[in-house]
Short mmCIF file of C-alpha atoms in Angstrom, two decimals:
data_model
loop_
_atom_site.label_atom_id
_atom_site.label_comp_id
_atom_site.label_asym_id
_atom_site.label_seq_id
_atom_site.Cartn_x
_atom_site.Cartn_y
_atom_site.Cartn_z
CA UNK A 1 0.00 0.00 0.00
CA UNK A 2 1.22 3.63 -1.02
CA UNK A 3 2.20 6.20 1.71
CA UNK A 4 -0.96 8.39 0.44
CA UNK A 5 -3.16 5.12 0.63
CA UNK A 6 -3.00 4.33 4.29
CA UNK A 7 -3.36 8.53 5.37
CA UNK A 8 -7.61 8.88 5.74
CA UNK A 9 -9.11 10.82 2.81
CA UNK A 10 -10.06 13.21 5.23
CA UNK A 11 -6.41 13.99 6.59
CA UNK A 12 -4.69 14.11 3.42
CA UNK A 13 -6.84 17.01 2.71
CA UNK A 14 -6.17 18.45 5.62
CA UNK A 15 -2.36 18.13 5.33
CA UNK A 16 -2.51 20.02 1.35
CA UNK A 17 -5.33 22.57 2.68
CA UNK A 18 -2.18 23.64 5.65
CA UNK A 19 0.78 23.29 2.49
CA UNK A 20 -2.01 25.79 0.60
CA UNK A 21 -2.02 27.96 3.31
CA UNK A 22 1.53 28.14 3.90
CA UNK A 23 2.30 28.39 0.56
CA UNK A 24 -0.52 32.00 0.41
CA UNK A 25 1.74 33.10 3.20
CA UNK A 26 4.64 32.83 1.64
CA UNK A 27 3.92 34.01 -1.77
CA UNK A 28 2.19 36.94 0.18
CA UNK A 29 5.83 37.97 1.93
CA UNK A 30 7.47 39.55 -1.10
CA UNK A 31 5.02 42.28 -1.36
CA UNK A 32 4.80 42.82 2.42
CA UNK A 33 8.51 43.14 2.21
CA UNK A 34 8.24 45.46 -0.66
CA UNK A 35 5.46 47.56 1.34
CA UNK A 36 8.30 47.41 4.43
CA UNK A 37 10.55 49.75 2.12
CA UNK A 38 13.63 47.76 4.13
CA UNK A 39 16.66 46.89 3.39
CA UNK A 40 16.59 43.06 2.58
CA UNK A 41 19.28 41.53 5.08
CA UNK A 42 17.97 44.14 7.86
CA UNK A 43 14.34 43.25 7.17
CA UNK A 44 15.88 39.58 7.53
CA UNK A 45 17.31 39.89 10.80
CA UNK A 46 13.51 41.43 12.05
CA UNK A 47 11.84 38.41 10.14
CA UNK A 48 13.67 35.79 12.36
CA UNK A 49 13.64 37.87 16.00
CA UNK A 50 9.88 38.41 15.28
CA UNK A 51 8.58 35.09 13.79
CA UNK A 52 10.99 33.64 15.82
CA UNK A 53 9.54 34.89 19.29
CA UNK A 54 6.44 33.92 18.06
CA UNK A 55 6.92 30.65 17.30
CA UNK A 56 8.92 29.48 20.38
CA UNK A 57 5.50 31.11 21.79
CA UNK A 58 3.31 28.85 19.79
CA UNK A 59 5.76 25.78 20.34
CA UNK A 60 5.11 26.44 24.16
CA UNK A 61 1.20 26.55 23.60
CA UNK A 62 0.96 23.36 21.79
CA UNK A 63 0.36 20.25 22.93
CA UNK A 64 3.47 17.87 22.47
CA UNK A 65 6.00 20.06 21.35
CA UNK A 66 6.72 22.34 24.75
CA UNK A 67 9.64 20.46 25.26
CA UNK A 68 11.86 22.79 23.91
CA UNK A 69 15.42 21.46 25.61
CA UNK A 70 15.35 17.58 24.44
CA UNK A 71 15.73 17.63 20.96
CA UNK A 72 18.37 20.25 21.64
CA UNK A 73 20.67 17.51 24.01
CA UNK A 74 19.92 14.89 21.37
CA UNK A 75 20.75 16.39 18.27
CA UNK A 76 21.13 19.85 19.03
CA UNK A 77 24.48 20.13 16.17
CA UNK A 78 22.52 18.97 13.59
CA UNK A 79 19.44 21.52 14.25
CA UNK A 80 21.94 24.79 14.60
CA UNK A 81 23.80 23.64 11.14
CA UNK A 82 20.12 23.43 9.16
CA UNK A 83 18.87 26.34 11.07
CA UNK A 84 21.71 28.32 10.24
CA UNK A 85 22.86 27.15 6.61
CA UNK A 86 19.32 26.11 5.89
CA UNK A 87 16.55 28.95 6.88
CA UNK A 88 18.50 31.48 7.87
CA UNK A 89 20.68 31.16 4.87
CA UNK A 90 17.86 31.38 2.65
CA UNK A 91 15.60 33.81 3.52
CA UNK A 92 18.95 36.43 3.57
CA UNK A 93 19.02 35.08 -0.10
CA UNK A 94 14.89 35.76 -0.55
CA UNK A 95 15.16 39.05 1.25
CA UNK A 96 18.01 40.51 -0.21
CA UNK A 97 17.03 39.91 -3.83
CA UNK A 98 14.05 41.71 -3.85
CA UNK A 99 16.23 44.58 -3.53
CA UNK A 100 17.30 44.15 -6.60
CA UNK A 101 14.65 42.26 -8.84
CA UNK A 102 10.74 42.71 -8.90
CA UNK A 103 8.33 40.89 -7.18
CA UNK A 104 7.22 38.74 -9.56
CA UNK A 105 10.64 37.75 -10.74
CA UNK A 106 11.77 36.72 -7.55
CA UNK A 107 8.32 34.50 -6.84
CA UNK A 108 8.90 33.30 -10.57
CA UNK A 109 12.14 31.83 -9.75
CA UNK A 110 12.09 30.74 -6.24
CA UNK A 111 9.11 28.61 -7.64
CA UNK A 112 11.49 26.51 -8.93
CA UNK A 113 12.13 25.09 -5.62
CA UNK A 114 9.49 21.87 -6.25
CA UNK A 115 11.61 20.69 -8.87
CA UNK A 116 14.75 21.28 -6.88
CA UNK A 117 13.32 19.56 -4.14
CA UNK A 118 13.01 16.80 -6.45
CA UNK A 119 16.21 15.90 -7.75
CA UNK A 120 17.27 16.78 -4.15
CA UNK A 121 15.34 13.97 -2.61
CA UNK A 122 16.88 11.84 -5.63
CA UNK A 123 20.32 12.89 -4.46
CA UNK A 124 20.36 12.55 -1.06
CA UNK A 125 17.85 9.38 -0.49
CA UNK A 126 17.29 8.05 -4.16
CA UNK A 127 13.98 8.89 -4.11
CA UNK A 128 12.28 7.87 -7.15
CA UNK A 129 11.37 10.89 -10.28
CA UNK A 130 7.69 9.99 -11.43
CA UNK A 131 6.60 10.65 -14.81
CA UNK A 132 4.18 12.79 -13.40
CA UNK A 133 6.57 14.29 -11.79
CA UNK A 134 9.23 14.45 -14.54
CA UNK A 135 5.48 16.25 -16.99
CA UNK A 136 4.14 18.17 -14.65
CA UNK A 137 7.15 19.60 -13.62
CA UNK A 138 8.74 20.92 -17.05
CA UNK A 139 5.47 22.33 -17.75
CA UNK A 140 5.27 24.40 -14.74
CA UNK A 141 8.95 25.11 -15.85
CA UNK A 142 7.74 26.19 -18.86
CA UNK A 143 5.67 28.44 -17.55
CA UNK A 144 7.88 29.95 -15.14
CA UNK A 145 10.27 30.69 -17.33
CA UNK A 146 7.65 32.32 -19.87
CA UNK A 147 6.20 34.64 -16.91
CA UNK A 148 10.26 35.07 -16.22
CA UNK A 149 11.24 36.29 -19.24
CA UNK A 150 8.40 38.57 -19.33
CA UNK A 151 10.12 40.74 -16.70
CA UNK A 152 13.51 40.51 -17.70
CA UNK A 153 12.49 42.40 -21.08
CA UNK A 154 10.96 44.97 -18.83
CA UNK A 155 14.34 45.18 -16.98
CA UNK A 156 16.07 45.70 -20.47
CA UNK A 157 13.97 48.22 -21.53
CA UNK A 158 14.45 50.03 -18.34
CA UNK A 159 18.44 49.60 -18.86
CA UNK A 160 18.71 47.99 -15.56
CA UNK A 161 19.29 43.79 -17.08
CA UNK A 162 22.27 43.42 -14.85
CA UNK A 163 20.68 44.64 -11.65
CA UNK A 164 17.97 42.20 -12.10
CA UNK A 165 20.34 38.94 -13.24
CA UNK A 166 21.41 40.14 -9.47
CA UNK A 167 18.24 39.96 -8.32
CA UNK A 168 17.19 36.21 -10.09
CA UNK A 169 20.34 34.77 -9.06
CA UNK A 170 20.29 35.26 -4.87
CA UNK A 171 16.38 34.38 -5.22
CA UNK A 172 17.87 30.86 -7.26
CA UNK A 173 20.01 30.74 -4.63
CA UNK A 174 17.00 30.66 -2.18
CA UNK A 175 15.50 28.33 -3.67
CA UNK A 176 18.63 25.97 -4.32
CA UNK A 177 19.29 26.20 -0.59
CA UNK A 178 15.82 25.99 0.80
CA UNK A 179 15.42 22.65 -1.50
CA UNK A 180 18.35 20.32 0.09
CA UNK A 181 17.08 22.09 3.28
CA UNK A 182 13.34 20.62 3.23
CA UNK A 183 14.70 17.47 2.14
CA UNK A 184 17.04 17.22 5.19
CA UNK A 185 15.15 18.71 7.87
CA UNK A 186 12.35 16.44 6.99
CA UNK A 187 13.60 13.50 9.37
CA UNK A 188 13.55 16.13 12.20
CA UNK A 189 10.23 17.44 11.38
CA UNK A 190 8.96 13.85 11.87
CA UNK A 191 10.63 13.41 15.33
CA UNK A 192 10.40 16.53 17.09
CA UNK A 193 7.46 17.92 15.51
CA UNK A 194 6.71 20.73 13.12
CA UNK A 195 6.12 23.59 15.50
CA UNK A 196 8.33 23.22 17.48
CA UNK A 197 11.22 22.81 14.59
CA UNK A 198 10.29 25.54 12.82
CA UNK A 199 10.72 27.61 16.28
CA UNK A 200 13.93 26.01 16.60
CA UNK A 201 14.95 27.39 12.62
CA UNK A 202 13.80 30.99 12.98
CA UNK A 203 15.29 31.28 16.84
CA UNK A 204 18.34 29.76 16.21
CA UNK A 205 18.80 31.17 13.37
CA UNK A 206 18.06 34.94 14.41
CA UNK A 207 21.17 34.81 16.40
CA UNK A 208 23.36 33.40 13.60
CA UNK A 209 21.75 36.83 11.29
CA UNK A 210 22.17 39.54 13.63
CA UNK A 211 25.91 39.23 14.34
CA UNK A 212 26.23 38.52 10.37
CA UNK A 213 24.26 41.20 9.10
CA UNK A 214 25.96 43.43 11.74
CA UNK A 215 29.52 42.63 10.52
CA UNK A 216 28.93 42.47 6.95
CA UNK A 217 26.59 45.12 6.22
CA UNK A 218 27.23 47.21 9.29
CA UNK A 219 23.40 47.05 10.08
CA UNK A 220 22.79 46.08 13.91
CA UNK A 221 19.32 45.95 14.36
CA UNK A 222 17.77 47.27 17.47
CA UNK A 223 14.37 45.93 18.45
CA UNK A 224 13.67 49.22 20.53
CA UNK A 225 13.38 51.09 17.32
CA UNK A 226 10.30 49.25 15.56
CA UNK A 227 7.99 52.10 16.28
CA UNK A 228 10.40 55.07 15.68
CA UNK A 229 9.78 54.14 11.90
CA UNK A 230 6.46 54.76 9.97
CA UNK A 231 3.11 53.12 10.49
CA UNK A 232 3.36 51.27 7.40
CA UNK A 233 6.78 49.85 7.53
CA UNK A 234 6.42 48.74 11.13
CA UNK A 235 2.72 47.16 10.48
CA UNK A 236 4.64 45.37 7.10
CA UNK A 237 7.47 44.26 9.57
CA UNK A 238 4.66 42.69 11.87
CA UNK A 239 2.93 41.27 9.44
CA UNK A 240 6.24 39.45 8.06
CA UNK A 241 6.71 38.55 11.28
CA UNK A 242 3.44 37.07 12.64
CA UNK A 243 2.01 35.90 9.38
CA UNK A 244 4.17 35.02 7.14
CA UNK A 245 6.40 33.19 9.65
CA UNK A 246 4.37 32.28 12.77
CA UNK A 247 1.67 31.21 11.19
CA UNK A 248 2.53 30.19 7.21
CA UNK A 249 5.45 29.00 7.64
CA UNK A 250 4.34 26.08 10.41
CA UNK A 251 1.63 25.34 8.11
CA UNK A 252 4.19 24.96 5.00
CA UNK A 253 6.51 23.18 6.73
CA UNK A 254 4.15 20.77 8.95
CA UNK A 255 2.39 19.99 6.00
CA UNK A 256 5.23 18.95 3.84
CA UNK A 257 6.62 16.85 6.89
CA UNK A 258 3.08 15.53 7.40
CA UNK A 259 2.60 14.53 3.44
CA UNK A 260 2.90 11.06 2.41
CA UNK A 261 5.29 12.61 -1.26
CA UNK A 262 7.20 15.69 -0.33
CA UNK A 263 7.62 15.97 -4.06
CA UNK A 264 4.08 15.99 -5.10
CA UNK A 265 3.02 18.09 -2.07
CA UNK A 266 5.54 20.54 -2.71
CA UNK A 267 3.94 21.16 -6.39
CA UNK A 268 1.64 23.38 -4.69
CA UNK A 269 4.51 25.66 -4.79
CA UNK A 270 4.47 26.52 -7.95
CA UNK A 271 0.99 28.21 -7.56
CA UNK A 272 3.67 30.94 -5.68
CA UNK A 273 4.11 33.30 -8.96
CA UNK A 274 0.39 33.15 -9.72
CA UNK A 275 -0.47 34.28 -6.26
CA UNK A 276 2.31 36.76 -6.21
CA UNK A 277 1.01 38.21 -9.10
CA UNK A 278 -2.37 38.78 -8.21
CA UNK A 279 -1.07 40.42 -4.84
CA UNK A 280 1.34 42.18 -6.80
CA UNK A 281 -2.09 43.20 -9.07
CA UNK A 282 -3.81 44.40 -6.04
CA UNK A 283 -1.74 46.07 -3.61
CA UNK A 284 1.26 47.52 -6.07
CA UNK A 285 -0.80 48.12 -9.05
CA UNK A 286 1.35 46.26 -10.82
CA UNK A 287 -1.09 44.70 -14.15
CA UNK A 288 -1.08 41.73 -15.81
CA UNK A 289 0.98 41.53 -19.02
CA UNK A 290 -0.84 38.56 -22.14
CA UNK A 291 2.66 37.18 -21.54
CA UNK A 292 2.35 36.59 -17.49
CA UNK A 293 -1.34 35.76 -18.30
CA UNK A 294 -0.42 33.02 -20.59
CA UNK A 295 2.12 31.77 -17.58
CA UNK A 296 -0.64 31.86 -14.84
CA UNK A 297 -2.64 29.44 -17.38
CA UNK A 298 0.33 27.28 -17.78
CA UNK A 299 1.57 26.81 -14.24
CA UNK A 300 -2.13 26.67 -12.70
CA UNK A 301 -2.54 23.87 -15.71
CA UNK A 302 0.61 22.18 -14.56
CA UNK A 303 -0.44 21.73 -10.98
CA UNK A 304 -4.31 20.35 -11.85
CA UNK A 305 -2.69 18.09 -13.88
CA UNK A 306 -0.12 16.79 -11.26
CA UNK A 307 -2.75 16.72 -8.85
CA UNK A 308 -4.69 14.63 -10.63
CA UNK A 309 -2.48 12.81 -12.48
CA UNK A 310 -4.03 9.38 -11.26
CA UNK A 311 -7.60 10.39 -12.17
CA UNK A 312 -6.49 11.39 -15.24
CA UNK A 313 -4.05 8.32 -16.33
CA UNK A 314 -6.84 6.37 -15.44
CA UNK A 315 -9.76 7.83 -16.92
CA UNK A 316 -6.97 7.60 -20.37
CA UNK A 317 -6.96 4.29 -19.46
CA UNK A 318 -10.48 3.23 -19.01
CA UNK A 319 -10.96 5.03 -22.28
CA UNK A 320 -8.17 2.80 -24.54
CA UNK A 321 -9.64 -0.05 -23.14
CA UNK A 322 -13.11 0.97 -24.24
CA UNK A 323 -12.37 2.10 -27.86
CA UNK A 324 -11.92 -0.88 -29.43
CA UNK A 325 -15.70 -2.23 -28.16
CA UNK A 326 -17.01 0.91 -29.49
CA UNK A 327 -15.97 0.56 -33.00
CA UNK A 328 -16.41 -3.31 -33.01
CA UNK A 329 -18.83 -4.74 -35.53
CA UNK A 330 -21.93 -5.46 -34.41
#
C-alpha cells in the first residue's frame, strides 16, 4: 500500500489545505517586504527575531512540542547547522534579492524550488522521479520561465538587465538552498514535531543573522526602534513577522513533513508566482501583461494536472480499453 493510501481521505486534505495555506503566506511575503521599504538583510534579521519569538510562543502553547530542551541535548548540532545554513541562509538570499529584482521575478524563480526539491530527494535518499513528476514539472517550468522572461524584457527596456540577473540569481540561490534544506530537515520534522522545529529554525537562526548582518553590512538591528519608523513599515514588519512566519510558515513546513510525497506536495509551490502576481495586481498596481497571463494558465494547468495525475491516467486508461468495443462490428 502507497504512503498516500493508508493517510484517511479526510487527513490528506487536511495536510494540502495547511501546504495551501503556507504556501498563500509565503507568496504573500514579497510584497509585504516590498510595502516594508527595508533593506533586505535588515528586514531579515527582524523576520527571524519576530517570527521567531512567536513561534517558540506557539511551540510552548501546543500540545506535544513544549519540550523545547530535548531535541536540543539529542541532536542539538545537527538543528543549529540546518537552522543556520538552511533557513537562515535562505531567507537572507529571498530578502536581499528583492532589492534588486521585482516581485514577480523573484516569486517566478524561487518557484522553482518543487523541482529542486526533487532531484534533491533523488540525491540525497534516491527517491524515485515519477513521470508525473518528470510532466508536470517541465510544464510548470515552462511556464515559469515564460512569466520570467516577461520581466527581464521589462528590466532591459528600463536599462537595468544586470541589476535584475542580481536579483534572479540570490532568489535561485533561495531556492537551491531551501530545496536540500526541506529534504534534510524532513527526518527532524517527523521526530520533534513541526512547531516546534520551525521555532527552533527561525530562533536559532536569528542569532546566527544579527551578528552577520551586523559585521557584513554594518546594520545592527535594534528591536527598541520598531515604532520610531512609519506606520506602514512597522505594520509590514509585523505582518512578516506574525504571518508570514508564525503562522505560514508552520503550516508549509508541517504539511510537507506531514505529506505522504514531499515531491508531489511541494507542487503546490508553484501556484507561488500566480499568487504573487495577483497580490502584486492588487496592492502595487502592478497589471497583468498577455505574456504573465499566458504563464498563470500554464503553471495553474501544470499543478491540476499533477494533482490529478491518477484520475487522469486512469480515466486515459479506461478510455483505450473501451475504444476498441465501441468501433467493433456489431
Amino acid at each position: 500500500m502507497s504512503g498516500a493510501a493508508s493517510i484517511p481521505t479526510h487527513r490528506l486534505l487536511l495536510i494540502y489545505a495547511c501546504i495551501l495555506l503556507g504556501v498563500c503566506g509565503h507568496a504573500s511575503s514579497e510584497f509585504v517586504a516590498v510595502l516594508s521599504g527595508m533593506y533586505g538583510p535588515e528586514l531579515t534579521v527582524w523576520r527571524f527575531l519576530i517570527g521567531g519569538t512567536g513561534l517558540v510562543l506557539l511551540a510552548l502553547a501546543w500540545p506535544g512540542q513544549r519540550d523545547l530542551l530535548t531535541p536540543l541535548r539529542v541532536e542539538g548540532g545537527r538543528i543549529a547547522v540546518l537552522s543556520i545554513f538552511g533557513m537562515a541562509l535562505g531567507q537572507l538570499f529571498f530578502h536581499w534579492a528583492l532589492n534588486f529584482a521585482t516581485v514577480i521575478q523573484v516569486a517566478t524563480m524561487v518557484s522553482t524550488m518543487p523541482l529542486l526539491v526533487v532531484l534533491a530527494n533523488w540525491a540525497i535518499n534516491r527517491g524515485p522521479i515519477s513521470t508525473a513528476k518528470l510532466t508536470s514539472g517541465i510544464g510548470a517550468l515552462a511556464g515559469v520561465v515564460i512569466l520570467l522572461t516577461d520581466g527581464y524584457l521589462v528590466q532591459i527596456t528600463a536599462a537595468d538587465w544586470s541589476k535584475a540577473f542580481w536579483g534572479v540569481f540570490l532568489a535561485f540561490l533561495c531556492a537551491f538552498v531551501f530545496s536540500f534544506y526541506m529534504v534534510l530537515v524532513r527526518p527532524l520534522y517527523h521526530r520533534w514535531g513541526a512547531v516546534r522545529m520551525t521555532a527552533y529554525c527561525f530562533a536559532i537562526g536569528f542569532f546566527a543573522l544579527w551578528p552577520a548582518v551586523g559585521a557584513l553590512f554594518g546594520i545592527w538591528v535594534d528591536p527598541t526602534t520598531l515604532f520610531d519608523r512609519t506606520p506602514q513599515q512597522w505594520s509590514a514588519v509585523l505582518t512578516l513577522g506574525i504571518w508570514n512566519t508564525t503562522i505560514a510558515m508552520a503550516l508549509w513546513l508541517g504539511g510537507l513533513a506531514a505529506a505522504p510525497d514531499i515531491g508531489r506536495a511541494n507542487y503546490l509551490f508553484f501556484l507561488k508566482p500566480v499568487i504573487a502576481a495577483a497580490l502584486a495586481l492588487a496592492f502595487l498596481d502592478q497589471p497583468f501583461t498577455p505574456t504573465q497571463l499566458l504563464a498563470v494558465v500554464v503553471v495553474c494547468g501544470c499543478v491540476l494536472v499533477e494533482l490529478f495525475w491518477d484520475q487522469i491516467a486512469a480515466a486515459l486508461g479506461r478510455r483505450s480499453a473501451v475504444a476498441p468495443t465501441e468501433h467493433a462490428p456489431r
